Coordinates of C-alpha atoms in Angstrom, one line a residue:
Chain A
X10 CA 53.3 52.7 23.3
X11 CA 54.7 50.3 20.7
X12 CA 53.3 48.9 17.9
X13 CA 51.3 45.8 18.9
X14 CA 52.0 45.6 22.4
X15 CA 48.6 44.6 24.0
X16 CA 46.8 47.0 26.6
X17 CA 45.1 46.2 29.6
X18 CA 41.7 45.8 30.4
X19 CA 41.1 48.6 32.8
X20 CA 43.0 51.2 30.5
X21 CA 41.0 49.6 27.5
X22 CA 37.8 50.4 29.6
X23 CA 39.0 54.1 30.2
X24 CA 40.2 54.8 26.9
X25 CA 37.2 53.3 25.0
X26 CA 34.8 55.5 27.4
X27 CA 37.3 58.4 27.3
X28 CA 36.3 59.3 23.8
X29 CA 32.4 59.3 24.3
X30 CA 33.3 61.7 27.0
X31 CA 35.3 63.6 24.4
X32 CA 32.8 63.6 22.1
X33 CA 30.1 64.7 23.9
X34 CA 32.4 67.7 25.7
X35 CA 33.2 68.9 22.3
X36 CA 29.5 68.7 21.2
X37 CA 28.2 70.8 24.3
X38 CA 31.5 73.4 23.6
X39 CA 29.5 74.1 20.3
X40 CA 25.9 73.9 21.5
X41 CA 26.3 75.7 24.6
X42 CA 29.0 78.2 23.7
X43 CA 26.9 79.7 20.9
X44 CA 29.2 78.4 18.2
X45 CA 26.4 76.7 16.2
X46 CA 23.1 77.9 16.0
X47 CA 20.1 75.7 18.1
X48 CA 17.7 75.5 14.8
X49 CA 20.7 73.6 13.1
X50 CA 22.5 71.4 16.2
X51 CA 20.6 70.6 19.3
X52 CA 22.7 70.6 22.5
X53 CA 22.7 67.1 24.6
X54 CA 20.7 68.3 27.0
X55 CA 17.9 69.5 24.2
X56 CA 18.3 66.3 22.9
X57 CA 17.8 63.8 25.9
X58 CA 14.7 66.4 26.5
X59 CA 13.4 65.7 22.8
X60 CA 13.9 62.3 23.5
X61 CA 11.6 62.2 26.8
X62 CA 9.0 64.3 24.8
X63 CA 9.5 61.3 22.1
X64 CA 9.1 58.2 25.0
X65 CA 6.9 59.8 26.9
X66 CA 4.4 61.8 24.3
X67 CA 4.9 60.2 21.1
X68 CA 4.7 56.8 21.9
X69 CA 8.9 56.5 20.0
X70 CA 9.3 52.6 21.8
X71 CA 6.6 51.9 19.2
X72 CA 8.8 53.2 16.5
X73 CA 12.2 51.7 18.1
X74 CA 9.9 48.1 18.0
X75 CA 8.7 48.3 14.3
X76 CA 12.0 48.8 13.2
X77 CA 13.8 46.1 15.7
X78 CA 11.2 43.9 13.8
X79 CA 12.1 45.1 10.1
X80 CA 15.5 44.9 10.5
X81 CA 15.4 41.6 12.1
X82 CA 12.8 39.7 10.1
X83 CA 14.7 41.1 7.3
X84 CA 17.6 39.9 8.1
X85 CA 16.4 36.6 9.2
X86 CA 15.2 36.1 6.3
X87 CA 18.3 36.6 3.9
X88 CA 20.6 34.6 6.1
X89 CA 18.1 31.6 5.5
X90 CA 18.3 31.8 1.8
X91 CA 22.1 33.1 2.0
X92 CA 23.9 30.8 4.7
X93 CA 22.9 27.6 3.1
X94 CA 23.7 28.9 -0.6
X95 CA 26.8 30.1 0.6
X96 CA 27.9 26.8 2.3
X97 CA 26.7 25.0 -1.2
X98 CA 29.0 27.4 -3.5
X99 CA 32.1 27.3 -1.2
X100 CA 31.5 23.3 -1.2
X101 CA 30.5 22.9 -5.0
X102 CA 32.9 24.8 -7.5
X103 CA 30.3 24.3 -10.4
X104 CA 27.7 25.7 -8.4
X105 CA 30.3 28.4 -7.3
X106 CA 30.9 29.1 -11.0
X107 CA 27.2 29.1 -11.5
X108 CA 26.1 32.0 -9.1
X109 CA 29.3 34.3 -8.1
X110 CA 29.4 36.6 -11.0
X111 CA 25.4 37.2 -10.4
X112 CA 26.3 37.8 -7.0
X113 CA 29.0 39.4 -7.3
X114 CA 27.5 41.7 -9.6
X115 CA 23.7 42.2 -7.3
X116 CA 25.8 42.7 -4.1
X117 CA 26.5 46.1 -5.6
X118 CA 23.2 47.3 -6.9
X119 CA 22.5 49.9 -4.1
X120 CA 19.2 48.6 -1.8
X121 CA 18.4 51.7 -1.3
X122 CA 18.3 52.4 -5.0
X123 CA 15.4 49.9 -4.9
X124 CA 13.2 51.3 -2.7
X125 CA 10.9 53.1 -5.4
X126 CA 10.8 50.0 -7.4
X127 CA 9.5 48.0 -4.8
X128 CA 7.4 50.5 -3.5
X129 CA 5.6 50.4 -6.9
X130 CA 6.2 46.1 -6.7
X131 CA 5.2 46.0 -3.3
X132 CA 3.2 48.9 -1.5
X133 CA 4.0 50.6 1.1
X134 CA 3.3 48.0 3.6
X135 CA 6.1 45.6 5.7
X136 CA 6.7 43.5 2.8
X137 CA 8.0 46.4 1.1
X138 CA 10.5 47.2 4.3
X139 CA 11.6 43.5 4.7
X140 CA 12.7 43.2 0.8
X141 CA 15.1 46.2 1.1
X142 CA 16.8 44.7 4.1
X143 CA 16.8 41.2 2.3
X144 CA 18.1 42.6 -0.9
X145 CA 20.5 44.3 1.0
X146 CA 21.9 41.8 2.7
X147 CA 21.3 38.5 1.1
X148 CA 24.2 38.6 -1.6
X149 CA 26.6 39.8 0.6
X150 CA 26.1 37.2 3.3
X151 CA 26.0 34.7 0.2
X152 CA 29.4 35.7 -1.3
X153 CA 31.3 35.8 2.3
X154 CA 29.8 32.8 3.5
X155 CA 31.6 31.0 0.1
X156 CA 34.6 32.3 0.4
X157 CA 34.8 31.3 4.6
X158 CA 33.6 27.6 3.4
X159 CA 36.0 27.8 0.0
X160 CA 39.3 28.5 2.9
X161 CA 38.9 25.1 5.3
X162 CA 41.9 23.7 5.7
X163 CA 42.7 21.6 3.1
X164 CA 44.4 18.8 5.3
X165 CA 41.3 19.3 7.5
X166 CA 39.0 18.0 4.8
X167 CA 41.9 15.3 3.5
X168 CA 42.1 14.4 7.1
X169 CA 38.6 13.6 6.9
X170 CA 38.4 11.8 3.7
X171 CA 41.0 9.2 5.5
X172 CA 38.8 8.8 8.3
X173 CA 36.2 7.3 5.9
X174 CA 34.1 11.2 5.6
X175 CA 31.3 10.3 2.9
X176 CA 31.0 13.9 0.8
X177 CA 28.0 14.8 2.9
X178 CA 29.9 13.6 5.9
X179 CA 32.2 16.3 4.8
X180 CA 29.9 19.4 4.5
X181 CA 28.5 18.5 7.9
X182 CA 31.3 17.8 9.8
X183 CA 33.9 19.1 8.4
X184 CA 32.9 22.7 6.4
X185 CA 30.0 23.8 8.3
X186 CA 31.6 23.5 12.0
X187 CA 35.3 24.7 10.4
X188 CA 33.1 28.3 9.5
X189 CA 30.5 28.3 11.8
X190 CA 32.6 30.9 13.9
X191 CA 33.0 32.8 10.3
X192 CA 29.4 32.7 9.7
X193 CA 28.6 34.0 12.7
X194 CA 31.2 36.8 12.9
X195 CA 29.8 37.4 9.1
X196 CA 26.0 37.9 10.2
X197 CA 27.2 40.1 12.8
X198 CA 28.8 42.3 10.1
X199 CA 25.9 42.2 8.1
X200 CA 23.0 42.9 10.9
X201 CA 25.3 45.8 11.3
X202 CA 24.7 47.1 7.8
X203 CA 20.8 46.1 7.5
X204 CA 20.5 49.0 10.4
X205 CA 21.3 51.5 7.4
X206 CA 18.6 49.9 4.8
X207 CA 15.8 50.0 7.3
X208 CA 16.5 53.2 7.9
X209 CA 16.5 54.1 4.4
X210 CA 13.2 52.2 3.8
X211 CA 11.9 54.2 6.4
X212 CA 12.4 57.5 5.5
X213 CA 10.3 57.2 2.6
X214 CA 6.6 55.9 2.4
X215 CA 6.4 54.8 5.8
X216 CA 4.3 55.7 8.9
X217 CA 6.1 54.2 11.6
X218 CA 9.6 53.3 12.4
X219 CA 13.0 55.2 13.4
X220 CA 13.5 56.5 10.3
X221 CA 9.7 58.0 9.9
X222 CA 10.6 60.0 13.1
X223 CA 13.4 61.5 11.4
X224 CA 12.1 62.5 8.4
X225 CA 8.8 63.5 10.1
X226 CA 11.3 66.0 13.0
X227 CA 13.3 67.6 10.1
X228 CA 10.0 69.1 8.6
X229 CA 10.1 70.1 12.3
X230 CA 13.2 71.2 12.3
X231 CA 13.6 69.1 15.4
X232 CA 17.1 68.6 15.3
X233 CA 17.2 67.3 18.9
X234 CA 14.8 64.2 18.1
X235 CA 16.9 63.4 15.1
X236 CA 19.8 63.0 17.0
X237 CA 17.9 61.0 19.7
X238 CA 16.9 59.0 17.1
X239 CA 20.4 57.9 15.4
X240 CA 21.9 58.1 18.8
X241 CA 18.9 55.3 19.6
X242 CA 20.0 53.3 16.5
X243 CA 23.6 53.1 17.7
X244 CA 22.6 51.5 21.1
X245 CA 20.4 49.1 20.1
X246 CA 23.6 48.2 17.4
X247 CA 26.0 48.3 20.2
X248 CA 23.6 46.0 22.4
X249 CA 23.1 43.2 19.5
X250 CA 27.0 43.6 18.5
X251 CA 27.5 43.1 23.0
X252 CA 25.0 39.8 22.1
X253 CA 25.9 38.5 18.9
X254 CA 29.7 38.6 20.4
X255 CA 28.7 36.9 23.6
X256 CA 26.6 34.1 21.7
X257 CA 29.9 33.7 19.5
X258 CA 31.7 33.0 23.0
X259 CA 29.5 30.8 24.0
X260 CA 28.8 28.8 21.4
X261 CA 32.3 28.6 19.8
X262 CA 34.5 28.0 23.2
X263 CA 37.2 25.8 21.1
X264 CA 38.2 29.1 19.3
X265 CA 39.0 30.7 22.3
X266 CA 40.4 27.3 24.5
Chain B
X24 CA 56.3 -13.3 2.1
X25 CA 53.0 -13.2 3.0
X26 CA 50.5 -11.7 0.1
X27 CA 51.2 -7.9 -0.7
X28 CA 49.0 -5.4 1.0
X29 CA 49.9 -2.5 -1.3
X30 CA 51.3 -2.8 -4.5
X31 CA 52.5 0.6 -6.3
X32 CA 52.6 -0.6 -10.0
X33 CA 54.7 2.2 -12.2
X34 CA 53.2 5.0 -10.2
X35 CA 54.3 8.4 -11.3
X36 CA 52.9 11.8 -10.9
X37 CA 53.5 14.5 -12.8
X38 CA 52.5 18.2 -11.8
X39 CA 50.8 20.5 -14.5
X40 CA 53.4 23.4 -15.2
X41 CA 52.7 26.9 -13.4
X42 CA 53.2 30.3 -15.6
X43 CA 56.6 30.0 -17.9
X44 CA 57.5 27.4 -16.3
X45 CA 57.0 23.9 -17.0
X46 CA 55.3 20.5 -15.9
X47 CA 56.9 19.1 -12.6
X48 CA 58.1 15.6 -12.6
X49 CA 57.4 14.7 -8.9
X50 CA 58.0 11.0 -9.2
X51 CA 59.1 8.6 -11.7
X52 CA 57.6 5.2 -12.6
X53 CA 57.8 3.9 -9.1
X54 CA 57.1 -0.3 -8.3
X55 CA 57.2 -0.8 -4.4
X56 CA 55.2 -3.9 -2.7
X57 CA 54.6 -3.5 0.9
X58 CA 53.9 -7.3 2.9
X59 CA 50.9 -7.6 5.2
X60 CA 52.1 -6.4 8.9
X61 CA 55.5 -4.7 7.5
X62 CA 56.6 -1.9 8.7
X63 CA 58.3 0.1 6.4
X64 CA 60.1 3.7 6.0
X65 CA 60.3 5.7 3.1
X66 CA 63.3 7.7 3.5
X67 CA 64.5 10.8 1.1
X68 CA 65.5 14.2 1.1
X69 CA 62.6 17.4 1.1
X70 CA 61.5 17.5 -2.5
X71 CA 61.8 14.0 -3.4
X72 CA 58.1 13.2 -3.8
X73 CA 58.1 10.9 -0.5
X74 CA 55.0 13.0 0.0
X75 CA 53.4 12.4 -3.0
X76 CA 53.9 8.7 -3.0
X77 CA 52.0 8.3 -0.1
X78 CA 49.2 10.6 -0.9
X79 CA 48.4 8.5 -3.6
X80 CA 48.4 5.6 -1.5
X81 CA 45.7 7.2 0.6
X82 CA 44.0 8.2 -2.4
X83 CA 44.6 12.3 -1.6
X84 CA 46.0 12.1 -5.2
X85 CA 46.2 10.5 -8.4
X86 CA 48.9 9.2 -10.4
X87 CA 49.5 10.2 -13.4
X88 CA 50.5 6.7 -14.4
X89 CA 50.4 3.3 -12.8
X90 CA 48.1 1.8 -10.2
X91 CA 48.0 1.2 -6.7
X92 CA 46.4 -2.2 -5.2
X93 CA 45.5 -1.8 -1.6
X94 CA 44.2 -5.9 -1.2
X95 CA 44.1 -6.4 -4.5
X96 CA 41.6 -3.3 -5.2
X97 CA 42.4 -0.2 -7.1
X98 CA 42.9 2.9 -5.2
X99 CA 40.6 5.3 -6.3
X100 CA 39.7 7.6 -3.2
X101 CA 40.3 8.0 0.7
X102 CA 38.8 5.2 2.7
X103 CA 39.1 4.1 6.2
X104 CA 40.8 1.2 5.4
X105 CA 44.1 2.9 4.8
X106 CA 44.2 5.3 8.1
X107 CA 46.9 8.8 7.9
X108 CA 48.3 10.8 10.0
X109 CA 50.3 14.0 8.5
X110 CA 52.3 16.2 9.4
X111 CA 50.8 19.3 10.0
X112 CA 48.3 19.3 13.2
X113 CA 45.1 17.9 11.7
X114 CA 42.4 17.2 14.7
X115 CA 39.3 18.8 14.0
X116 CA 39.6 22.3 16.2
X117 CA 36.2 22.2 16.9
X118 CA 36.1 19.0 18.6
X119 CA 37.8 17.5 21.9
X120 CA 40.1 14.9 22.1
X121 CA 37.9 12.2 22.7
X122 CA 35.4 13.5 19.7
X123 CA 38.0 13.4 17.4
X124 CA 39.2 10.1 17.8
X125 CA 35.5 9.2 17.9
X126 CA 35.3 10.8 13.8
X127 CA 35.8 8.3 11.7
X128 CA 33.9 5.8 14.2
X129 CA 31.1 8.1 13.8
X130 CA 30.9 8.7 10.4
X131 CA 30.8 4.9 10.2
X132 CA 27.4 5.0 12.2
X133 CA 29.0 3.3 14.5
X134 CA 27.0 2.5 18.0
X135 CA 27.8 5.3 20.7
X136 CA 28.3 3.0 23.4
X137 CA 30.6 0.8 21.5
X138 CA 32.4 4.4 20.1
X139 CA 32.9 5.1 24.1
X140 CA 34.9 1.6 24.8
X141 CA 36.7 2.5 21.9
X142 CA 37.8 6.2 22.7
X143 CA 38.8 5.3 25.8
X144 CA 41.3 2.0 24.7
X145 CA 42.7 4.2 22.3
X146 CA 43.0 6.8 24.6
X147 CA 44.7 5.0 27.2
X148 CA 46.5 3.2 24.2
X149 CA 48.5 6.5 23.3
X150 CA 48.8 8.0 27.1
X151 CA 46.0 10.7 26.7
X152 CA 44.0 10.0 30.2
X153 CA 42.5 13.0 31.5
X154 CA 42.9 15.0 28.2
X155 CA 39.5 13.9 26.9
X156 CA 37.7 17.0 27.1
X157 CA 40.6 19.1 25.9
X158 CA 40.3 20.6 22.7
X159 CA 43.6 20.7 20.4
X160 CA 44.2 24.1 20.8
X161 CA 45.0 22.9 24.4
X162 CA 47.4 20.4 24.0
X163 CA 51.4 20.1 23.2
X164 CA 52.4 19.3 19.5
X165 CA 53.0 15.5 20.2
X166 CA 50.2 15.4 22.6
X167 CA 48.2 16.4 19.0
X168 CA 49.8 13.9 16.9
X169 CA 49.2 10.8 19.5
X170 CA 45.4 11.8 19.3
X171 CA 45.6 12.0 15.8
X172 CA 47.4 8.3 15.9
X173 CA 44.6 7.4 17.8
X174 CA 42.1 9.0 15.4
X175 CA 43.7 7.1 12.8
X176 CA 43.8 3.7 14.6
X177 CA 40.3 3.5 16.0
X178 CA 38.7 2.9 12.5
X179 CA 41.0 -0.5 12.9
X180 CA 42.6 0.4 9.6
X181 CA 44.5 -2.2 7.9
X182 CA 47.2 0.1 6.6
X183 CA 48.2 3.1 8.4
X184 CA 50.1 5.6 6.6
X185 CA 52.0 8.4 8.1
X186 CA 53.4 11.3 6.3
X187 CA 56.2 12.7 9.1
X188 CA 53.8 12.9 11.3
X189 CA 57.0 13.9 14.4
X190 CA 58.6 16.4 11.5
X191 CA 57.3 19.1 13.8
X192 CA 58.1 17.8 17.1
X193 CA 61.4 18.4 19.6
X194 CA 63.6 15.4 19.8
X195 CA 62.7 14.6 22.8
X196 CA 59.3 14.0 22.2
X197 CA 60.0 12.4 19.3
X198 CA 61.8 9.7 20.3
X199 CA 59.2 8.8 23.1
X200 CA 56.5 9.8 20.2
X201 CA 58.6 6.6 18.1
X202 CA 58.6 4.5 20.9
X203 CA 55.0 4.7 21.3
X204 CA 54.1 4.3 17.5
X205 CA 56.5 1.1 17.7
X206 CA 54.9 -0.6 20.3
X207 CA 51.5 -0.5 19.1
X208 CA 52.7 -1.8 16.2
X209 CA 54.9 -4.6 17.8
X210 CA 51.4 -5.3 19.3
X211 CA 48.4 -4.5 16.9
X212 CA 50.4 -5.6 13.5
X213 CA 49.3 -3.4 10.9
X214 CA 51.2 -2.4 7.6
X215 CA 52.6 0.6 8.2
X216 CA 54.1 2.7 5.5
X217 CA 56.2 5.8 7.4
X218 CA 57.8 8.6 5.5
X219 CA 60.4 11.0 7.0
X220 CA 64.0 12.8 6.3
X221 CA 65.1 11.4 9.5
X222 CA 67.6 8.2 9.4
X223 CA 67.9 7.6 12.8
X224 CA 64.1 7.4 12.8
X225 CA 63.5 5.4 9.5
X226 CA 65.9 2.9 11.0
X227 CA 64.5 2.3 14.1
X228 CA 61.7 1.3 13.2
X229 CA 61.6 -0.3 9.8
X230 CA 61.9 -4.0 9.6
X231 CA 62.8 -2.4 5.7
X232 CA 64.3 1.3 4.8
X233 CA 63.1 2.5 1.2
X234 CA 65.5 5.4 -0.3
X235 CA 64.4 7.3 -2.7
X236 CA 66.3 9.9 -5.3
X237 CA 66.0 14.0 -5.5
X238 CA 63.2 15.1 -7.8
X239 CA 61.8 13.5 -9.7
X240 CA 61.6 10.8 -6.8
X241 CA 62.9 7.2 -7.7
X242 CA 63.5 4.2 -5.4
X243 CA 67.0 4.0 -4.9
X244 CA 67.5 1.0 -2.8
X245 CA 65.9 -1.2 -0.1
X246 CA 67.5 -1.6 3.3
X247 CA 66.3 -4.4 5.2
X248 CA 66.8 -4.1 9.1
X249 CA 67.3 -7.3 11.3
X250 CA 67.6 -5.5 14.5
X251 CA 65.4 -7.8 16.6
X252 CA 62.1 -6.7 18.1
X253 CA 60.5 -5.7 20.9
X254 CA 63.0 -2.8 20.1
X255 CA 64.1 -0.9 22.9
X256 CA 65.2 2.5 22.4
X257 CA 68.8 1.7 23.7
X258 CA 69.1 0.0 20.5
X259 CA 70.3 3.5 19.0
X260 CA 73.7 3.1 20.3
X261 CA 74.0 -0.6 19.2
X262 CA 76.9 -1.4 16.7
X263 CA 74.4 -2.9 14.0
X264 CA 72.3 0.0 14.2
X265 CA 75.0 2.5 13.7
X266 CA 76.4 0.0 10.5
X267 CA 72.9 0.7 9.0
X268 CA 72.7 4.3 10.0
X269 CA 76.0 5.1 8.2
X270 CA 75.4 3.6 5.4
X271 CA 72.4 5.0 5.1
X272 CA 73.5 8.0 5.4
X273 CA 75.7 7.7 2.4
X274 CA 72.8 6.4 0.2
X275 CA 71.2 10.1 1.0
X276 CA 74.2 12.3 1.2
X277 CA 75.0 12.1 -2.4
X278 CA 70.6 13.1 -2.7
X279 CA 70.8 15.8 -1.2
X280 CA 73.8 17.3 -2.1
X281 CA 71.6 16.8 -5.9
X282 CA 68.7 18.2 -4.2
X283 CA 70.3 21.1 -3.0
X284 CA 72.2 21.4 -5.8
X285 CA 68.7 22.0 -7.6
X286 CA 67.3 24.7 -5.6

């Protein structure tokens, strides 16, 4: 092993599933060895029961849906307002200078530190969930987005100019398909951190959703179901990682040529 | 002499002073008239504000002081008129061979079927058959610079400025790279203003050598060179061409050794 030598794809395969392996050995060591009591740590096999009980019995792929469509309509929603201010900022100086310290400053306002506000703003209803995800993620998409478009090549964009590019001509052809493989890569990043808003939004004032389940199972002390439930969350982010990366393939083929 | 196409009236450039340290003469007041379908080299050592004189041309960059006509006009942006090829790689990544020489064509809302004829004479112009679909990623350093030739030529610029656009290149290539750039010239007439260190290269193929002075950049003198054209490449190792090379060569020694002196 030396420092940046490159591994191979089958070893990459092993290793990568080697750890879950790992992981999962050394959870059922403390489960099933007696090492930590069942009221506090469920063993695997508890939880994938818990989890039947939850499919099966509780009707949880209700649950997994509702919050599949909070995240994502939240989400959609802030990369609508945030991709095309974003482009606009990194293009426009002024109108960089005009909105980066408010966004700079809003993208650290906690979103979970908003839910009781908009609770009392909003209800309890979906509006309520989708804000927290949009407030979560709008600013930050905004002030990446900037800074992708504010580093195009310079000679890209003289090159351009020369070619008789109008200004407009520039943000179209130039800036937006230059970062378009940033933006993406950015949203992927982002969906990624919308999955710990919803579930904040979730845990309080909500009947439905991931995050109800957990809150509703610790009263329970169901500690199997909770697991299940965040173990749940990090498949369906592996999943849309495995699909937002394969889209990115797809559609950006000249990175990779 | 036909009627100038550019005329670079006392153009200097001055860059604001960084820190402690400060403003940075690039170029002093600078007069230069370039003739309809000339070809001509601006030859200097690194640092000399070769660079900078061209930007301006193109409009990448003002002048501090002075004016440049490009047909009698004022430069005061980039147009398509004045078509450039730099140094570094430029073609869009994103697009394919053929869609980048098809840019400016586009951007000009030009038909697509009369963008297609065009792509492909340009393409076959600079030796590119069968790399259409490639995007630059995929291709050789000189393979990139002949499509971005072509880029430049298939808005049918009148003036086509090049800022050492082979700098990057092996020798090889560059001499076939030369070769090609003079015979479309030889053929298409343009006015061509080409920068580069190179003497061997601003020789062959000027019809006129300009030499300009370590920082801040000055004219120093203009070469003219008779060597007859078509030009062949053989003409390298012809006595008239190594007369001009040397003395060339003497005209920037005592530049550089300043230059280097200065660093």
């Amino acid at each position: 092993m030396r420092p940046l030598q490159p591994v191979g794809q089958g070893a990459r395969i092993v290793l990568g599933i080697g750890f879950f392996v790992l992981f999962v050995l050394a959870w059922s060591v403390a489960t099933f060895g007696g090492f930590v009591p069942a009221t506090f740590l469920a063993s695997p096999l508890a939880m994938l029961q818990d989890g039947w009980l939850l499919l099966t019995r509780f009707d949880f792929l209700h649950d997994i849906g509702m919050t599949v469509w909070r995240v994502m309509g939240g989400f959609l929603l802030a990369a609508a307002v945030a991709v095309p201010l974003g482009i606009v900022m990194g293009a426009y100086k002024p109108v960089e200078a005009f909105f980066e310290p408010f966004v700079s400053f809003a993208r650290y306002l906690p979103a979970s530190a908003f839910v009781p506000l908009l609770i009392l703003w909003a209800g309890i209803g979906e509006t309520q969930k989708l804000l927290v995800i949009f407030i979560g993620s709008v600013f930050q998409i905004i002030l990446m987005v900037a800074v992708a478009v504010g580093q195009v090549r310079r000679d890209l964009v003289e090159a351009a100019y020369t070619l008789g590019a109008s200004d407009a001509g520039i943000i179209r052809r130039v800036l937006i398909p230059a970062t378009a493989p940033d933006i993406a890569e950015i949203l992927r990043l982002v969906l990624g951190w919308a999955w710990t808003y919803v579930i904040v939004a979730e845990l309080i004032g909500s009947s439905s959703g991931i995050g109800h389940m957990i809150i509703e199972s610790q009263a329970l002390l169901a500690t199997g179901q909770i697991i299940f439930g965040i173990i749940v969350i990090g498949l369906i982010g592996l999943v849309s990682d495995f699909l937002f990366k394969g889209a990115n393939r797809m559609l950006f083929r000249w990175k990779l040529a | 002499m036909s009627a100038a196409a550019v005329s670079i009236e006392g153009v200097a450039r001055e860059f604001p002073g960084v820190g402690q340290r400060g403003p940075v003469q690039a170029l002093a007041p600078t007069d230069l008239a370039v003739a309809q379908n000339d070809f001509i080299t601006i030859l200097g050592p690194s640092g000399c504000g070769k660079s900078t004189l061209l930007r301006i041309v193109a409009g990448l960059d003002s002048p501090t002081r002075g004016r440049v006509l490009v047909d009698g006009r004022e430069v005061r942006r980039a147009g398509p008129d004045r078509g450039m090829v730099f140094q570094s790689y430029t073609l869009f990544p994103w697009l394919t061979v053929a869609e980048n020489i098809a840019f400016g064509l586009r951007e000009r809302g030009v038909p697509a079927a009369r963008r297609r004829e065009i792509v492909a004479a340009y393409i076959d112009t600079v030796g590119l058959s069968g790399f259409e679909g490639h995007y630059p990623k995929q291709l050789s350093g000189g393979m990139q610079q002949r499509t971005a030739i072509a880029r430049a030529l298939a808005n049918d610029p009148a003036i086509l400025l090049l800022d050492e656009p082979f700098g990057a290149l092996d020798n090889q290539t560059r001499g076939l790279m030369q070769e090609l750039l003079l015979g479309i010239w030889e053929r298409e007439r343009k006015t061509v203003i080409f920068v580069t260190h190179d003497i061997e290269e601003a020789v062959f193929m000027a019809s006129r050598v300009v030499v300009m002075t370590a920082r801040p950049g000055r004219i120093k003198a203009e070469v003219p060179v008779d060597l007859a054209h078509p030009r062949h490449y053989t003409v390298k190792t012809s006595p008239d061409f190594s007369q001009l090379k040397a003395r060339l060569t003497e005209e920037i020694r005592s530049e550089a050794v300043l230059a280097a002196r200065e660093r």
